[in-house]
Every structure is written in structure tokens, then in C-alpha cells.
């Protein structure tokens, strides 16, 4: 085996990307540079997919895709100003405010999701942050109940403190989602009510509590390619890479500041998935919002590129998503198999 020091020396004489490929294959890196990630992203599309498919095949079971289910347990009325979100109270959208659901309703939704093949159940509440009140006590009960159903239980509740993360961990929470959304430099164009550092602090609190981290972002927010790479750079260079990385394409919603944005072309989504796969080889890359617009063939390219999770169910929080039957037909056509719960834990520990 050639040592990495020698590779760096040789890199001065031969093509840099060959060395990069060796380093990619040798494991997870936390010292990516923006230009390296850019060089990956900007390759000809099929070359990029070939490279990411190779990384995917080395680190994951080919053709296995996790079915996740996402339920909005408290909808709308959020005090934050995320420019893409129809749940922000300040924007005039069709979203109806709904108080926190009962534990029984959530358990029955989780049961239905499990019967439909979901191995991960995510609960989302439109809160700025978690407060230590009766609502949080109820979420803890939900986590305990779903945890007992042999599914990965995940929450996305806004910012949380270390103590709150510990309480969730004690209740059996498997994963916590908190997206960085975009690059640090584009972030202030999208959200002004909390900072990028606030986001990273929540991720750190989650990590300290021993909960697995789910964090990704959205493309189509008016960002540049450099912002997209900046987002991946932030995630890839965290002290421990997120176990789960959702890649969303904006679903523009009327009434939000980004309601008139154009949808992103499918090849941009493929590029994001592929680049995320290469720079975070062991993470689950989740093809999330925006999937409704993709044909089966376009989704197939995303799976080739390294996506290994989808959200099933006709709604993704408040925006439309493919019907369950359509997804099952896609699994049949492409020969995909649903990934069992906790399979990613094994991959990350390798
Ligand atoms: S994305 Fe979350 S925090 Fe932002 S406005 Fe929507 S519900 Fe609130």
C-alpha cells in the first residue's frame, strides 16, 4: 500500500484527481476543500455518476433503498422566517395550523408506515426550538412508543439544547434532523431569525447525546454552484460526518418568498446526490423533497449516483410526494429492495 505522504508528493507530478480517487477509496475524509468538491461536481455527468456509483458500491449494499416516512406532528404557525417554508406564520399560504398530535394518532400513523415497508419514521414539528413544556413531554412519549416498534425513530423539532437531546436519547430517539439548508454565505438570504452557528450548535448537541445526525439541505434557493459545494463542505468536514444527508429540491410554494423560483433541473439533483455520495461515502443520502417531479428514469439515475433512501407517502410534511403505490411500482421496475432498520448503523461503524 502506498502511504498517503508519498501520494501527496506524487500529486505534484501526476493528475491530482487520481490521488483524490485513492483517498476517497481509502475512507472518510474531513479535510475537503471547496475546489476539490467543485472539481467532482463539475465532471461530465456520466463520469460523475460512474465515480459515485463506485463509491456507493464499495460502502453500501447495491440496490437497497430505505423507505422512510415523515409525519408533521405539529403543523404551521412557526415564528421563523425560512424563505422556502409554507409553515412560517408570517407567509400567507394554504397551510392550516394544527396543534401537536396525540400520541395514539402518531403511533397509528407509524404502524401504517411500517406496514407500508417504512423502516424509519420521522416526526416533524414546526417549532423554532424545543421548550421544556408539556408538548415536549408528549413528544418524548411518542419517541418511546415508536422506538418500541422496531423502526428507526427520528425527530425534527428545531433547535435543541444538550439536555433536551439527552432526554430524547434516553427515550430511544435514533436520529435527529436539523438541516444546514445551504452554504454559510447564502444562509442569510434564506433565514434571518437564527444563525448558521445556531444550526451547527444543535448538530453538536445531538452528536454529544449519542443520537445519529441527519443534516442536509435544499437546492433551488437561488444559490450558486459554489454555495451548493459550500453546503457539502460544511457537512463533510464536520468532526463526524452526518449519518444521514437529505438532498432536497425546492418545491416552490405560493405565498412564500421563494414561491416564484424555478424548479431545479433534474441533472443538478443527480450531481448533488453523486457529490454528496463521494464526499460522505458512508452516509445515507436521502432523495427528499422534489421527487414528485422526477420520472422513474430520473430517480434511477439518482439511485445509481448513490441515493439510498426515499420518503414514501403522499405528503412530505406539507408538500406533495409520490403515492405509495407509485413508489412500489418503481421498486419493482428498478429491482430495488427496502433497507432494514438500523442497517446504516452497521455501515457507519465499519
Ligand atoms: S423550516 Fe422549520 S423552522 Fe423554518 S419556518 Fe419552516 S417549520 Fe419553521
mmCIF file of N, CA and C and ligand atoms in Angstrom, residues 78-82 84-85 87-88 125-128 194 199, ligand 1:
data_model
loop_
_atom_site.group_PDB
_atom_site.id
_atom_site.type_symbol
_atom_site.label_atom_id
_atom_site.label_comp_id
_atom_site.label_asym_id
_atom_site.label_seq_id
_atom_site.Cartn_x
_atom_site.Cartn_y
_atom_site.Cartn_z
ATOM 1 N N UNK A 78 -45.197 28.680 12.569
ATOM 2 C CA UNK A 78 -43.810 28.756 13.050
ATOM 3 C C UNK A 78 -43.316 30.209 13.028
ATOM 4 N N UNK A 79 -42.637 30.643 14.099
ATOM 5 C CA UNK A 79 -42.162 32.035 14.154
ATOM 6 C C UNK A 79 -40.932 32.326 13.292
ATOM 7 N N UNK A 80 -40.309 31.293 12.728
ATOM 8 C CA UNK A 80 -39.098 31.503 11.927
ATOM 9 C C UNK A 80 -39.446 32.078 10.541
ATOM 10 N N UNK A 81 -38.421 32.515 9.813
ATOM 11 C CA UNK A 81 -38.708 33.136 8.504
ATOM 12 C C UNK A 81 -38.036 32.404 7.329
ATOM 13 N N UNK A 82 -37.836 31.094 7.431
ATOM 14 C CA UNK A 82 -37.213 30.327 6.340
ATOM 15 C C UNK A 82 -37.981 30.615 5.035
ATOM 16 N N UNK A 84 -38.315 29.447 2.209
ATOM 17 C CA UNK A 84 -38.907 28.399 1.368
ATOM 18 C C UNK A 84 -40.114 27.742 2.028
ATOM 19 N N UNK A 85 -40.391 28.090 3.291
ATOM 20 C CA UNK A 85 -41.269 27.227 4.084
ATOM 21 C C UNK A 85 -42.703 27.752 4.225
ATOM 22 N N UNK A 87 -44.793 26.782 6.256
ATOM 23 C CA UNK A 87 -45.263 26.677 7.641
ATOM 24 C C UNK A 87 -44.916 27.907 8.482
ATOM 25 N N UNK A 88 -44.151 28.826 7.890
ATOM 26 C CA UNK A 88 -43.805 30.049 8.625
ATOM 27 C C UNK A 88 -45.074 30.901 8.765
ATOM 28 N N UNK A 125 -42.032 18.844 13.809
ATOM 29 C CA UNK A 125 -42.874 19.867 14.446
ATOM 30 C C UNK A 125 -42.366 21.243 14.019
ATOM 31 N N UNK A 126 -43.267 22.108 13.610
ATOM 32 C CA UNK A 126 -42.893 23.448 13.146
ATOM 33 C C UNK A 126 -42.655 24.351 14.356
ATOM 34 N N UNK A 127 -41.534 24.131 15.000
ATOM 35 C CA UNK A 127 -41.118 24.938 16.145
ATOM 36 C C UNK A 127 -39.791 25.605 15.827
ATOM 37 N N UNK A 128 -39.580 26.774 16.454
ATOM 38 C CA UNK A 128 -38.249 27.401 16.363
ATOM 39 C C UNK A 128 -37.244 26.560 17.150
ATOM 40 N N UNK A 194 -32.392 32.941 12.853
ATOM 41 C CA UNK A 194 -31.369 32.200 13.601
ATOM 42 C C UNK A 194 -30.149 32.037 12.701
ATOM 43 N N UNK A 199 -27.406 26.562 14.038
ATOM 44 C CA UNK A 199 -27.682 25.245 13.440
ATOM 45 C C UNK A 199 -26.596 24.241 13.823
HETATM 46 S S1 LIG B 1 -38.417 25.248 8.022
HETATM 47 FE FE1 LIG B 1 -38.908 24.723 10.143
HETATM 48 S S2 LIG B 1 -38.069 26.398 11.334
HETATM 49 FE FE2 LIG B 1 -38.196 27.142 9.223
HETATM 50 S S3 LIG B 1 -40.205 28.166 9.100
HETATM 51 FE FE3 LIG B 1 -40.485 26.046 8.432
HETATM 52 S S4 LIG B 1 -41.133 24.966 10.256
HETATM 53 FE FE4 LIG B 1 -40.234 26.888 10.936
#
